[in-house]
Amino acid sequence: MAEPVTTFVPGHVTGFFSACRRDDPTRSGSRGAGVTLSDGVRVSLAPGTGTVLNGESIEVEPVERVLEELDVEGRIEVETTLPLGSGFGISGAISLGTALAANVVFGLELTENELVAVAHRAEIRSGTGLGDVVAQARGGVPIRIEPGAPPYGRLDGIPDRQRVEFVTFGELSTEAVLSGDVDGVTTAGERALQTLLEEPTLSTFLRASRRFANESDLLTPRIRDAIDDVRETGGDASMAMLGETVFALGSGLTDAGYEATKTEICPTGAHLTAV
Amino acid sequence: MAEPVTTFVPGHVTGFFSACRRDDPTRSGSRGAGVTLSDGVRVSLAPGTGTVLNGESIEVEPVERVLEELDVEGRIEVETTLPLGSGFGISGAISLGTALAANVVFGLELTENELVAVAHRAEIRSGTGLGDVVAQARGGVPIRIEPGAPPYGRLDGIPDRQRVEFVTFGELSTEAVLSGDVDGVTTAGERALQTLLEEPTLSTFLRASRRFANESDLLTPRIRDAIDDVRETGGDASMAMLGETVFALGSGLTDAGYEATKTEICPTGAHLTAV
């Protein structure tokens, strides 16, 4: 019996995006930008069945799709300190971690690009995410210039590294938002991307994200208040797309009196933890 | 006066390659594959002049070209335990680290892809490397499917992670080999890449690299002996392109009685060390 194989996948907070839907799920996805976080997800896989998150049985539709496309069965144990449904790309992280681990456990001999594409397609088909997987595979501060998984998607990045804080007030359903009318989101997202590419820095990323949150009508009152609080104390913050989560650079939320979780930009993309 | 900014760039050992020369240096480079190493190079940059490696003044042509293209002057301090001229991509690492650090120190507002392209062009123009920079920017076990820097080059990777050992017997001049007749190298390199893409695993990478070293006539007698020794004790090894260095997976060299340096595949590409 094969030993379990463990992977780490960083969390990913999208600041802004525009949805790109095509018939081919590998070519579908989003343009946009976000930050990957050193707080992430550990995914262990061994032969067997069932998915367990922090000790409790769950069902994650894209993970089932990953296993189905790879034609394997696995017992998946997930550990994370990040909250579900709050804009950290957890479903994408579990899907990608599952694909990377299954490749080793079952000797599938797929490349990284192929495994990223499997996890990306699973997210697209499940409606649970559009750009987390490709960002989480890369690490850093990914800019999604062209949508989709390899070989179609195209990424760049902001070459910076900073501390990040966040506070989560509750969940938002990615599926519900993505299945609705996203024309306003798309217009705002395309404009934000253009702004960022003209001046690819973290502070421009925050500014473009904030404007996107406003223009896209996705901003909730609690998040708006928290962003205002951070800005009043000289910091910068925006909303995680899609979750009722506010994130800030440096110590922005702590400085504004919030009890925030502290993390940092993760320089490393998804990878096997063992050597 | 700006504070120095420090970057880390992994070492990179190429197992096989085929050279691709075009008029545009951004499109030039190599196809091939290699492993990035957790042993790498720390590059600090501050305003000033001069390059210092492990405390001694040196001149690194591609680094001068990076500074020239970015139109800045910098004092560069490099620390590494890896030997120069021995197939670890040190010139590429210093060039890439310099570009990433200069971007922060001088507020250049370039993206990661743009900085990778600057360092890649500098290596191509200096004749000091063809594919190290794009591999070192990525980390892991990069497969260079299409030559060149972003947006032209295309990479994939072997999603595995293992310990690596190496022994260096001496230097080989990359410039001298690359400026000679490389037709035999190209034929052998294209065949090796095809072999690897059919079965993208670390053991196939080693096998394809060994065959490439033989067919390309780059294998030196000392490296041949060391590879034979490792294989006789059940391990697997090949030659670093281009240096008189043998590298092995796991504890292959130690098991064969060599006093080898131990490192591992680096899951992280080039990045700023500070947060």
Coordinates of C-alpha atoms in Angstrom, one line a residue, chain B residues 98-224:
Chain B
T98 CA 20.2 42.0 -9.5
A99 CA 17.2 42.8 -11.7
L100 CA 14.6 41.9 -9.0
A101 CA 16.5 43.9 -6.3
A102 CA 17.1 46.9 -8.5
N103 CA 13.3 47.0 -9.3
V104 CA 12.6 47.6 -5.6
V105 CA 15.6 49.8 -4.7
F106 CA 14.9 52.2 -7.6
G107 CA 11.1 51.9 -7.8
L108 CA 11.3 50.8 -11.4
E109 CA 7.7 49.4 -11.4
L110 CA 8.5 46.5 -13.8
T111 CA 6.7 43.2 -13.6
E112 CA 8.3 39.8 -12.9
N113 CA 8.1 38.8 -16.5
E114 CA 9.8 42.0 -17.6
L115 CA 12.6 41.6 -15.1
V116 CA 13.1 37.9 -16.1
A117 CA 13.4 39.1 -19.7
V118 CA 16.0 41.7 -18.8
A119 CA 18.2 39.2 -17.0
H120 CA 17.6 36.6 -19.8
R121 CA 18.7 39.0 -22.5
A122 CA 21.8 39.9 -20.6
E123 CA 22.8 36.3 -20.4
I124 CA 22.1 35.7 -24.1
R125 CA 24.1 38.7 -25.1
S126 CA 27.0 37.8 -22.9
G127 CA 27.0 34.2 -24.1
T128 CA 27.0 33.0 -20.4
G129 CA 23.8 31.0 -20.4
L130 CA 20.7 30.1 -22.5
G131 CA 18.1 28.8 -20.1
D132 CA 19.1 29.3 -16.5
V133 CA 17.3 32.6 -15.9
V134 CA 13.8 31.4 -16.9
A135 CA 14.4 28.1 -14.9
Q136 CA 15.6 30.0 -11.8
A137 CA 12.6 32.4 -11.9
R138 CA 10.3 29.3 -11.8
G139 CA 11.9 26.9 -9.3
G140 CA 11.2 23.2 -9.1
V141 CA 12.2 20.9 -12.0
P142 CA 11.7 23.2 -15.0
I143 CA 11.2 21.8 -18.5
R144 CA 12.0 24.4 -21.1
I145 CA 9.5 23.6 -23.9
E146 CA 10.0 26.7 -25.9
P147 CA 13.1 28.9 -25.7
G148 CA 13.3 32.5 -24.6
A149 CA 12.0 34.8 -21.9
P150 CA 8.4 35.9 -21.4
P151 CA 6.2 36.3 -23.3
Y152 CA 7.9 33.9 -25.8
G153 CA 9.4 31.1 -23.7
R154 CA 7.2 28.3 -22.4
L155 CA 7.9 26.2 -19.4
D156 CA 6.5 23.1 -17.8
G157 CA 7.8 21.1 -14.8
I158 CA 8.2 17.7 -13.3
P159 CA 6.0 17.7 -10.1
D160 CA 8.5 15.9 -7.9
R161 CA 10.9 16.8 -5.1
Q162 CA 14.0 14.9 -4.0
R163 CA 17.3 15.3 -2.4
V164 CA 20.2 16.0 -4.7
E165 CA 23.9 15.6 -4.3
F166 CA 26.8 16.9 -6.4
V167 CA 30.6 16.9 -6.7
T168 CA 32.5 19.5 -8.7
F169 CA 35.8 18.5 -10.2
G170 CA 36.5 21.8 -12.0
E171 CA 35.3 24.4 -14.4
L172 CA 34.1 24.4 -18.0
S173 CA 33.6 27.6 -20.0
T174 CA 30.0 27.9 -21.0
E175 CA 31.0 30.7 -23.4
A176 CA 33.6 28.4 -25.1
V177 CA 31.2 25.5 -25.6
L178 CA 28.3 27.7 -26.7
S179 CA 30.4 29.6 -29.2
G180 CA 31.5 26.3 -30.9
D181 CA 29.7 24.0 -33.2
V182 CA 26.6 22.8 -31.3
D183 CA 24.8 20.8 -34.0
G184 CA 25.5 17.5 -32.3
V185 CA 24.3 19.0 -29.0
T186 CA 21.1 20.2 -30.6
T187 CA 20.2 16.8 -32.1
A188 CA 20.9 15.0 -28.8
G189 CA 19.0 17.7 -26.8
E190 CA 15.9 17.5 -28.9
R191 CA 15.8 13.7 -28.6
A192 CA 16.3 14.0 -24.8
L193 CA 13.4 16.5 -24.5
Q194 CA 11.1 14.2 -26.5
T195 CA 12.0 11.3 -24.2
L196 CA 11.3 13.3 -21.1
L197 CA 7.9 14.6 -22.4
E198 CA 6.8 11.1 -23.1
E199 CA 7.5 10.1 -19.5
P200 CA 8.0 13.3 -17.3
T201 CA 9.6 11.8 -14.2
L202 CA 12.9 12.5 -12.4
S203 CA 14.3 9.1 -13.3
T204 CA 13.5 9.6 -17.0
F205 CA 15.2 13.1 -16.6
L206 CA 18.3 11.4 -15.3
R207 CA 18.3 8.8 -18.0
A208 CA 17.7 11.3 -20.8
S209 CA 20.4 13.6 -19.4
R210 CA 23.0 10.8 -19.3
R211 CA 22.3 9.8 -22.8
F212 CA 22.6 13.5 -23.8
A213 CA 25.9 13.8 -22.1
N214 CA 27.2 10.8 -24.1
E215 CA 25.8 11.8 -27.5
S216 CA 26.7 15.4 -27.2
D217 CA 30.4 14.6 -26.5
L218 CA 30.3 16.9 -23.6
L219 CA 31.0 14.2 -21.0
T220 CA 34.4 14.3 -19.5
P221 CA 36.3 11.2 -18.3
R222 CA 36.1 12.1 -14.6
I223 CA 32.4 12.7 -14.8
R224 CA 31.9 9.4 -16.7

